[in-house]
Tab-separated table of C-alpha atoms in Angstrom:
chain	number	residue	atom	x	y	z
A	1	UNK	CA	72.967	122.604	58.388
A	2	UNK	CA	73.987	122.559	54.593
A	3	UNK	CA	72.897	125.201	52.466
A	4	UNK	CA	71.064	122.629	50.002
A	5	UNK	CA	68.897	121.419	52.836
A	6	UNK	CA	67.970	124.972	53.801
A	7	UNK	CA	66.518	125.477	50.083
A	8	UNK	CA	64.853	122.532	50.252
A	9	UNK	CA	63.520	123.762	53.467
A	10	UNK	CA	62.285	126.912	52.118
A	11	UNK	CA	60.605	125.202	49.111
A	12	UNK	CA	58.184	123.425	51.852
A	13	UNK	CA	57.640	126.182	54.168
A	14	UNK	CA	53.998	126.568	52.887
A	15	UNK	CA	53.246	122.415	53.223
A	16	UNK	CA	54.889	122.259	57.016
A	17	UNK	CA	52.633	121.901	59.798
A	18	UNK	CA	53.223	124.407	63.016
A	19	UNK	CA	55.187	121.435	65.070
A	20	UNK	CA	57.129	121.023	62.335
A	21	UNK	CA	58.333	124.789	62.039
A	22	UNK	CA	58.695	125.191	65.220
A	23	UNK	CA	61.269	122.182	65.720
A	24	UNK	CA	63.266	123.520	62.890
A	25	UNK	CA	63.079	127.091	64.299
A	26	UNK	CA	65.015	125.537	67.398
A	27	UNK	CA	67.199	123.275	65.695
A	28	UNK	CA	68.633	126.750	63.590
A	29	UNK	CA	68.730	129.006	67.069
A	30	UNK	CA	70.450	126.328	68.631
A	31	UNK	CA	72.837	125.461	65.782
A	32	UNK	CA	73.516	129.575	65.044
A	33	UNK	CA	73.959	130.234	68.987
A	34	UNK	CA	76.628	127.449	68.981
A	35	UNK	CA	78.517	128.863	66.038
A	36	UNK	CA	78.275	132.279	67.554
A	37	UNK	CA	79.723	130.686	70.928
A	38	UNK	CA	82.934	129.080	68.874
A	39	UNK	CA	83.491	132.096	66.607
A	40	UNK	CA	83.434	134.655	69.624
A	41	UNK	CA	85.893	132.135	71.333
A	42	UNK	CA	88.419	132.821	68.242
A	43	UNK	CA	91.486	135.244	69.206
A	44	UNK	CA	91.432	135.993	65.723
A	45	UNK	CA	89.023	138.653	64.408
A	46	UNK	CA	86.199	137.345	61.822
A	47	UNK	CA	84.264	139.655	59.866
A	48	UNK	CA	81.584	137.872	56.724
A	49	UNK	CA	81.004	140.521	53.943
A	50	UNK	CA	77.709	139.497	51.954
A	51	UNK	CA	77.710	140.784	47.879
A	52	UNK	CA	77.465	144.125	48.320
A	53	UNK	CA	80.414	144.417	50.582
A	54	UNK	CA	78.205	145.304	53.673
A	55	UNK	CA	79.470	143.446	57.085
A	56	UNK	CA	76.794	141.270	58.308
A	57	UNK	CA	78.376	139.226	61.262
A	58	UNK	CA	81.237	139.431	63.376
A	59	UNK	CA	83.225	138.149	66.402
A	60	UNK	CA	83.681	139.428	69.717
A	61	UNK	CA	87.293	139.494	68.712
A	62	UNK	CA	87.053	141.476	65.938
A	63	UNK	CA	85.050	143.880	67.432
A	64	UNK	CA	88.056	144.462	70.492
A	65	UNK	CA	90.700	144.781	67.460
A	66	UNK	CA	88.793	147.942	65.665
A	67	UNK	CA	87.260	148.791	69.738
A	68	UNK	CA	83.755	149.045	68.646
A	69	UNK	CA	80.877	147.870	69.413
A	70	UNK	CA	79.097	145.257	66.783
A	71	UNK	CA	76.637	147.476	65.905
A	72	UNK	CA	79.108	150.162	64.929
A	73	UNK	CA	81.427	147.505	63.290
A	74	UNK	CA	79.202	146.246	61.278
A	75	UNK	CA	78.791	149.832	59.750
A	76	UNK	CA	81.892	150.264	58.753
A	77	UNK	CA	82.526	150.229	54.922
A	78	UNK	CA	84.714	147.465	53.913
A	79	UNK	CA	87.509	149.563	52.802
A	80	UNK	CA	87.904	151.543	56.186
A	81	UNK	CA	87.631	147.599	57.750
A	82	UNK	CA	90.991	146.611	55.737
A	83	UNK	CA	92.818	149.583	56.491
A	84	UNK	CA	92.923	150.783	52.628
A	85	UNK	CA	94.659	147.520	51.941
A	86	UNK	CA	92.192	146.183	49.230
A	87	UNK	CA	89.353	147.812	47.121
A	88	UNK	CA	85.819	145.687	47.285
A	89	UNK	CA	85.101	146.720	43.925
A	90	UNK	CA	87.988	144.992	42.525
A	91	UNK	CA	87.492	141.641	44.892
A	92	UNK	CA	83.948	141.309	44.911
A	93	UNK	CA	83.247	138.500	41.929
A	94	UNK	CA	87.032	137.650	41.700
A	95	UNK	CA	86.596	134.330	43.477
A	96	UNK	CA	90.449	135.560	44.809
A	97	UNK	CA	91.733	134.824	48.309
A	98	UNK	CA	93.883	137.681	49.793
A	99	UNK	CA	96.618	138.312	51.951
A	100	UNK	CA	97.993	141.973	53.506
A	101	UNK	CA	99.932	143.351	56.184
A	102	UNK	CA	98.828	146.250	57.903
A	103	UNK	CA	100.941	148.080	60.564
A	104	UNK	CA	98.887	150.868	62.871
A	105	UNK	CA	100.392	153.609	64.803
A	106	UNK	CA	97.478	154.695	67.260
A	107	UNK	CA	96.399	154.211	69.782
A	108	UNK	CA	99.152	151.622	70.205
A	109	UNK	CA	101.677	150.383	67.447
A	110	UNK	CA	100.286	147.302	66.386
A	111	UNK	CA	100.573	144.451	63.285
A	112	UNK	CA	98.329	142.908	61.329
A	113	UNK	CA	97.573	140.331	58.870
A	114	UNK	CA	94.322	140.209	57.233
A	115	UNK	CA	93.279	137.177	55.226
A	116	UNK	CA	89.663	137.567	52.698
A	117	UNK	CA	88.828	134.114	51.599
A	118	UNK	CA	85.521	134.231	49.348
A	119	UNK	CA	82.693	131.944	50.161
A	120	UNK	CA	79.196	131.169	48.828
A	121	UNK	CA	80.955	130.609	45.365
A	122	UNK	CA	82.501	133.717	45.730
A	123	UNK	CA	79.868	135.957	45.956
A	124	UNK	CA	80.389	136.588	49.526
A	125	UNK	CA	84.258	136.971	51.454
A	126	UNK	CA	85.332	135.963	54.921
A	127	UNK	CA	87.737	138.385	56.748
A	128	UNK	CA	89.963	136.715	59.119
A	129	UNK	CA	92.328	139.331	60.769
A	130	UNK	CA	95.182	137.829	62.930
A	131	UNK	CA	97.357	140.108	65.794
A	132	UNK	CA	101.229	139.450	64.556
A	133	UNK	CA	102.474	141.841	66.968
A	134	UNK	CA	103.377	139.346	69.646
A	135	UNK	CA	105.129	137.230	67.227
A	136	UNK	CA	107.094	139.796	65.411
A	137	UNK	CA	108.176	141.578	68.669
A	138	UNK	CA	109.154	138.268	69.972
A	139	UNK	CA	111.117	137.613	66.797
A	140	UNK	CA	112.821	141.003	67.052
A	141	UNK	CA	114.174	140.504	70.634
A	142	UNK	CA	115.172	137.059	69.249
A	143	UNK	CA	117.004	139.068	66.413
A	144	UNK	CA	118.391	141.062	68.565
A	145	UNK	CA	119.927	138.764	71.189
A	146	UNK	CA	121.370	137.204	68.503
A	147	UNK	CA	123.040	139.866	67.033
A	148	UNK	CA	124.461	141.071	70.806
A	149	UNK	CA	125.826	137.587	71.260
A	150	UNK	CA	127.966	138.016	67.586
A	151	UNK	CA	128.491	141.632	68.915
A	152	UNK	CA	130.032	140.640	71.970
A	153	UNK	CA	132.065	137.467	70.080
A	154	UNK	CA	133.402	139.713	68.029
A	155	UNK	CA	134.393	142.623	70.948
A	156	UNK	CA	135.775	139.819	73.181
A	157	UNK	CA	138.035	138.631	69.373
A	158	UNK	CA	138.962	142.258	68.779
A	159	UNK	CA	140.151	142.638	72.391
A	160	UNK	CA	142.007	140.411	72.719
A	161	UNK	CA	143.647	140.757	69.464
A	162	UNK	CA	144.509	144.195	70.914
A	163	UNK	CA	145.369	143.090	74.714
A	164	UNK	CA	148.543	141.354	73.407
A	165	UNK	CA	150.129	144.215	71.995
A	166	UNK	CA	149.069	146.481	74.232
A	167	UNK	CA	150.801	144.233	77.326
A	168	UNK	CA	153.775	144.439	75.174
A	169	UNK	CA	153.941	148.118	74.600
A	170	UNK	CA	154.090	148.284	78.276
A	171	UNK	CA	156.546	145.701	79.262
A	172	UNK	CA	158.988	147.633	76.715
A	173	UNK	CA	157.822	151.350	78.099
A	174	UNK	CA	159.054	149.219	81.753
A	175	UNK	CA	161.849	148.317	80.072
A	176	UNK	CA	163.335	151.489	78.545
A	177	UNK	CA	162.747	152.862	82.353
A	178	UNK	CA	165.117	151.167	83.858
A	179	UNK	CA	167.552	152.362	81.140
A	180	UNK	CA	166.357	155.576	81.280
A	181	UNK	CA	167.569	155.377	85.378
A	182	UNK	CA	170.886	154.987	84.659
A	183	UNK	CA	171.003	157.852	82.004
A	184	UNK	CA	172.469	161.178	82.226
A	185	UNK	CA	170.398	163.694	84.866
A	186	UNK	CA	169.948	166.128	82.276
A	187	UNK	CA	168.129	163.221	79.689
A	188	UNK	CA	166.225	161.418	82.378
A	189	UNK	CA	164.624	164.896	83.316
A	190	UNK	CA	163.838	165.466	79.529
A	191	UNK	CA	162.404	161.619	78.848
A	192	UNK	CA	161.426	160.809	81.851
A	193	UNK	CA	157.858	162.745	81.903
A	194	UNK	CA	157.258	161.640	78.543
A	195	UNK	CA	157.873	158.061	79.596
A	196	UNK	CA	155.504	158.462	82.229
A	197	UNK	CA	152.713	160.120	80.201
A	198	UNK	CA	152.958	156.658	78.272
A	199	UNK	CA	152.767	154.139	80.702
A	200	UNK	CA	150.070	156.084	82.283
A	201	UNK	CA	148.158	155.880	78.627
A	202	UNK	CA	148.582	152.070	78.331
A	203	UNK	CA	147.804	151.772	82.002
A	204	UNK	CA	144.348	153.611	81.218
A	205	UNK	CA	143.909	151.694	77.738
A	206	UNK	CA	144.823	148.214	79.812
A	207	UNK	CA	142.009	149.438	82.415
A	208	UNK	CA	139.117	150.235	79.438
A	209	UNK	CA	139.388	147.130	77.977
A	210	UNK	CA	139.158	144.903	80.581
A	211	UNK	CA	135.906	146.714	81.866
A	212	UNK	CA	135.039	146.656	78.256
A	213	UNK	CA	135.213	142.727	77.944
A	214	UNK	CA	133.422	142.846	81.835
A	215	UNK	CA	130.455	144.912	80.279
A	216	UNK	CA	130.249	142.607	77.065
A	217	UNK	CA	129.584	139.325	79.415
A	218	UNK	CA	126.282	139.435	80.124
A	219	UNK	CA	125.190	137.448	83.674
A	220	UNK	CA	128.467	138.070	85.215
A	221	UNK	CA	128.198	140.760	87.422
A	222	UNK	CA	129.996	141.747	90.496
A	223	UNK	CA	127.346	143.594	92.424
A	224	UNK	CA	128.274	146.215	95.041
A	225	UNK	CA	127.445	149.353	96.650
A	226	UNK	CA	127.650	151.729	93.886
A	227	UNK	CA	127.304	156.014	94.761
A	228	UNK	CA	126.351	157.165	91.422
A	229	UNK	CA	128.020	160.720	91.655
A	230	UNK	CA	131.257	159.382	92.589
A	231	UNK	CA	131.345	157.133	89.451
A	232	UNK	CA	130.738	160.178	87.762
A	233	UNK	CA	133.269	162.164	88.674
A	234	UNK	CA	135.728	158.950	88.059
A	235	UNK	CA	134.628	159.177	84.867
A	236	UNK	CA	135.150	162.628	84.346
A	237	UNK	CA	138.394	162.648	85.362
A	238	UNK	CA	139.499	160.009	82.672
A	239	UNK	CA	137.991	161.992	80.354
A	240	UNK	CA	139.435	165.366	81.378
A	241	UNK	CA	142.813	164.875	79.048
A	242	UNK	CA	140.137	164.722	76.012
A	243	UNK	CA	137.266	167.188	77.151
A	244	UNK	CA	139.657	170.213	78.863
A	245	UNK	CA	141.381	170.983	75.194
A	246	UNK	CA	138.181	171.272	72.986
A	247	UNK	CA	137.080	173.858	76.326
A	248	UNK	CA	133.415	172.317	76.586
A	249	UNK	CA	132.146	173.347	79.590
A	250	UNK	CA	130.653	170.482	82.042
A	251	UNK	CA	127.593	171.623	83.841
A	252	UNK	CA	126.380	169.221	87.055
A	253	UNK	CA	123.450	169.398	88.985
A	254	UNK	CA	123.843	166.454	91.289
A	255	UNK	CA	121.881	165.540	94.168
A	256	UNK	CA	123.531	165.595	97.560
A	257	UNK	CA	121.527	163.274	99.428
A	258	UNK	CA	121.586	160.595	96.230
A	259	UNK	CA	121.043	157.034	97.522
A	260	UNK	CA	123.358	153.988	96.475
A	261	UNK	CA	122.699	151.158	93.796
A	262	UNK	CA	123.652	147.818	94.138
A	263	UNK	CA	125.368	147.179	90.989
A	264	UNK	CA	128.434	146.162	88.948
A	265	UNK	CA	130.478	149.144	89.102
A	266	UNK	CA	132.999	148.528	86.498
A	267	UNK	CA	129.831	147.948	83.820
A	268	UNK	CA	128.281	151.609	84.979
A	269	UNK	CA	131.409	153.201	84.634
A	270	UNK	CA	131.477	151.942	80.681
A	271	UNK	CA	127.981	153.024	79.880
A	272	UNK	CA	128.596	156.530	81.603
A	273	UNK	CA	132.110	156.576	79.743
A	274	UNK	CA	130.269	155.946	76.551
A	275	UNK	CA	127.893	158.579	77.338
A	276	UNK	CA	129.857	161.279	78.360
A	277	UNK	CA	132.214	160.719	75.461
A	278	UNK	CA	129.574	160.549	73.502
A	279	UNK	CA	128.170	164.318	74.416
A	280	UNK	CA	131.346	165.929	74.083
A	281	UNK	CA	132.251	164.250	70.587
A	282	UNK	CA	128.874	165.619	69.416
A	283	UNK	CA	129.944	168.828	69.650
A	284	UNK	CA	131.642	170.595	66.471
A	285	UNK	CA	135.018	171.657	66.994
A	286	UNK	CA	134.911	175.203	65.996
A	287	UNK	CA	131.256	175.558	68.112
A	288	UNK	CA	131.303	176.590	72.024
A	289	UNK	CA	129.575	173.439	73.558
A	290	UNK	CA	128.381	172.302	76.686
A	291	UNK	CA	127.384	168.917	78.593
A	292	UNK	CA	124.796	168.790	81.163
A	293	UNK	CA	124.999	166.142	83.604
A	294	UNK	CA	122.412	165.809	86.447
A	295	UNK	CA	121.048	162.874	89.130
A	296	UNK	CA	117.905	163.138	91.089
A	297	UNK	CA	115.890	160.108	92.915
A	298	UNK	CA	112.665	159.529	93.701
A	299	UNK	CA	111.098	156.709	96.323
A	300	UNK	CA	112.081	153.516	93.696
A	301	UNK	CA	115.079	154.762	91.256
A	302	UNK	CA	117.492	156.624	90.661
A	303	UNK	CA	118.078	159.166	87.565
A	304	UNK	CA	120.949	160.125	85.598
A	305	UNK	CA	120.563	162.662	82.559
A	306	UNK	CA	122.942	163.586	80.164
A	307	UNK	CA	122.484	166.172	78.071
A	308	UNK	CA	124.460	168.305	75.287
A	309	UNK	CA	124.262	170.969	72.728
A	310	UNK	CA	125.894	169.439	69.631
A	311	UNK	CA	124.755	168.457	66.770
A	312	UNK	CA	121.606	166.358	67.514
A	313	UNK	CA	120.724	163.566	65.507
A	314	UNK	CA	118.184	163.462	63.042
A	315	UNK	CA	114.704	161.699	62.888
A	316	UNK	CA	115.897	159.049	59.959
A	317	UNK	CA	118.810	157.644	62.574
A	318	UNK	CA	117.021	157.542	65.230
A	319	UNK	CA	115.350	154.508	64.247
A	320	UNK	CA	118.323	152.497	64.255
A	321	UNK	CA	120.122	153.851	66.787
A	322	UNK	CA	120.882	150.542	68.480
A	323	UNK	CA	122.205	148.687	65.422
A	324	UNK	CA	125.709	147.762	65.450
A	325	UNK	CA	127.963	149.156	63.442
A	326	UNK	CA	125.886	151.824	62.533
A	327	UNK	CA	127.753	155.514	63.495
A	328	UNK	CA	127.302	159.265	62.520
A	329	UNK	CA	131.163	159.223	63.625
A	330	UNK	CA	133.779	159.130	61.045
A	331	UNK	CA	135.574	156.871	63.325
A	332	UNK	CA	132.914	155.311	65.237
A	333	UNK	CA	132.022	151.779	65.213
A	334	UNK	CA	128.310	152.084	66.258
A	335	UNK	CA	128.801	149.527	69.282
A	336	UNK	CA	128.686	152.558	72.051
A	337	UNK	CA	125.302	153.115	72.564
A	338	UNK	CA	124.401	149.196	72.148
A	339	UNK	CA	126.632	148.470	74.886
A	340	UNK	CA	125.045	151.240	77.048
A	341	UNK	CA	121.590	149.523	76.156
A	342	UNK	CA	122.709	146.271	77.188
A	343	UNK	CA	124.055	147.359	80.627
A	344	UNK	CA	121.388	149.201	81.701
A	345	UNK	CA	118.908	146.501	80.811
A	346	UNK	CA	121.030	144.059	82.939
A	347	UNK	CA	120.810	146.052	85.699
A	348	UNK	CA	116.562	146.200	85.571
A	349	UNK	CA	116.835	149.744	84.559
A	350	UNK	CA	115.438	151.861	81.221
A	351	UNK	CA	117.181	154.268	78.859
A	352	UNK	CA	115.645	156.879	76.672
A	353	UNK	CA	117.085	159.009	74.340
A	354	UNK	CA	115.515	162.352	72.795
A	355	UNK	CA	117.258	164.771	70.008
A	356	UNK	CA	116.616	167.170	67.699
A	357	UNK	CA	119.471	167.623	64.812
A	358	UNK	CA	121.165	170.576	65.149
A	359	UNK	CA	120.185	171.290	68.254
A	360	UNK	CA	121.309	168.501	71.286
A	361	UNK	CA	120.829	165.616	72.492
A	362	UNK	CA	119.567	164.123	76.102
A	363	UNK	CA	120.267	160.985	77.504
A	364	UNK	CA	118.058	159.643	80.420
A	365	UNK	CA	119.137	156.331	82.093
A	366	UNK	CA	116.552	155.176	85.392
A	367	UNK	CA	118.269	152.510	87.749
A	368	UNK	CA	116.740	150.949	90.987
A	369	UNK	CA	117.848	152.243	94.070
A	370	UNK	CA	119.021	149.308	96.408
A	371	UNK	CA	116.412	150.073	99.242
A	372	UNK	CA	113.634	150.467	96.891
A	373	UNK	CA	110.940	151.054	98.630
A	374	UNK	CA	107.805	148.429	98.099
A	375	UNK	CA	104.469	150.229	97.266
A	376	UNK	CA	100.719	148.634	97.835
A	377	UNK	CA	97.478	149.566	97.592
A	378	UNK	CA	95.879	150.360	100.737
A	379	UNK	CA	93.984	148.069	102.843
């Protein structure tokens, strides 16, 4: 019903008859429980400020965004309602339509938008406050699969780029071996280990980057029965030539009884090699360092933590941790840990990462075990 029609209506109340009142009495109930039916029906909050800036109606959706009930909501002073995002004082009378973005931390992080569009010839304001947090998270992962896939385009360039030389270091190291066999005794026993401590290298080098290219694919893994300690110690062995020389000590705590994954083995043993390498680099070269490695299971995964006592990384980095390119190493290239991410997500599992600068850091990667066992409720 228009608001000139109402006026007129109250101008007559004193010359309508009883019938007359009463059918207009209905006609309002049944138009205002209709509108009450459509706004509470809204996903997006609605709160109507009259001139004073006192709430006098709101949704039911508005009322689950601030979890209150409506007679609590409509309580609330109008600046609390906004978050601090707008002063009434300055829009009551302004006849201005707003816009602001609100993020909240508690109880869960959440976004919002809230929109105040005056009405009543700007003497009163309509709230309308709109969830974004959906859409923004959704355009984040979208973000963020999009910058993997150039990540990996440009790993699988870079590799390859490095593959060829590589393959020809070691066809020449093959090559000066068979001329090194028909040397002198006394020079093949000099050259001869040194020759071999090569080819091993480029063997090893050969062997990272093809499970590097394996881990950057995503949907093409080889799954198999994987024993999680024994891919540990493989990868502690590779590392051994780089960890035994800075004499970091590697403490492990692994359980005996550990059950298998099914998984792609080659992937694991890049996001552990990351890890590991990771720890151990953390630590400062003149400071007596440790790494803490430990697995454990319980009836659905299995647990790997990784733990050291470098240098921690502070509260400002932690944020973007999983950016590429984005290092505390001099000679890092920030794809480590983004990798690790990727590969643990492929395999259904979770990472989590806690630090403290200056003190450590501790790495916690949960993987399902391949027997999983289902739970229900009971009957």
């Amino acid at each position: 019903m228009k608001r000139d029609t109402l006026d007129k209506i109250v101008n007559r109340l004193e010359h309508l008859e009883s019938a007359e009142l009463r059918h207009l009495f209905m006609r309002l109930a049944s138009e205002k429980g209709l509108l009450q039916d459509v706004f509470d029906a809204l996903r997006d909050g609605l709160i109507l400020f009259d001139a004073e800036g006192n709430a006098r109606f709101a949704n039911k959706s508005a009322c689950a965004m601030f979890n209150r009930p409506l007679h609590e909501l409509l309580r609330m002073p109008f600046e609390r309602l906004v978050g601090g995002t707008c002063n009434w004082a300055e829009l009551s009378g302004s006849g201005v339509a707003m816009t602001r973005d609100l993020h909240v931390n508690y109880p869960e992080p959440r976004h919002y938008n809230f929109l105040m569009s005056p009405v009543a010839e700007g003497a009163e304001y309509l709230l309308l406050i709109r969830d974004d947090t959906e859409t923004i998270t959704r355009g984040e992962e979208d973000a963020e699969a999009e910058q993997f896939n150039l990540v990996t385009y440009l790993a699988g360039a870079v590799a390859h780029e490095i593959g060829n030389p590589l393959n020809s270091l070691g066809l020449n190291l093959q090559l000066m071996q068979r001329k090194l066999a028909k040397a002198e005794p006394d020079t093949r026993s000099k050259l001869e280990p040194l020759l071999e401590s090569a080819l091993a290298e480029t063997r090893r080098l050969d062997t990272l980057l093809r499970q590097f290219l394996q881990s950057m694919r995503p949907g093409r893994k080889h799954r198999e029965p994987v024993q999680l300690n024994e891919l540990i110690a493989r990868v502690l062995q590779v590392l051994e030539p780089e960890i035994a020389p800075r004499g970091i000590c590697v403490q492990q705590a692994l359980s005996r009884e550990l059950p298998e994954l099914s998984a792609d083995g080659g992937q694991l043993f890049q996001a552990f090699y990351n890890l590991i390498r990771n720890a151990f680099q953390s630590i400062p070269g003149d400071t007596p360092g440790g790494i803490y490695i430990q697995t454990d299971y319980n009836d659905t995964d299995v647990r790997v933590i990784i733990g050291d006592n470098g240098s921690g990384i502070s509260h400002e980095v932690m944020g973007n941790m999983y950016e590429p390119f984005r290092t505390t190493k001099r000679k890092g290239n920030g794809l480590g840990l983004l990798i690790v991410r990727h590969i643990v997500k492929e395999h259904s599992g979770t990472l989590s990462l806690a630090s403290c600068e200056g003190t450590g850091t501790t790495v916690t990667i949960t993987l399902p075990r391949a027997d999983r066992v289902v739970r229900l409720l009971p009957a």
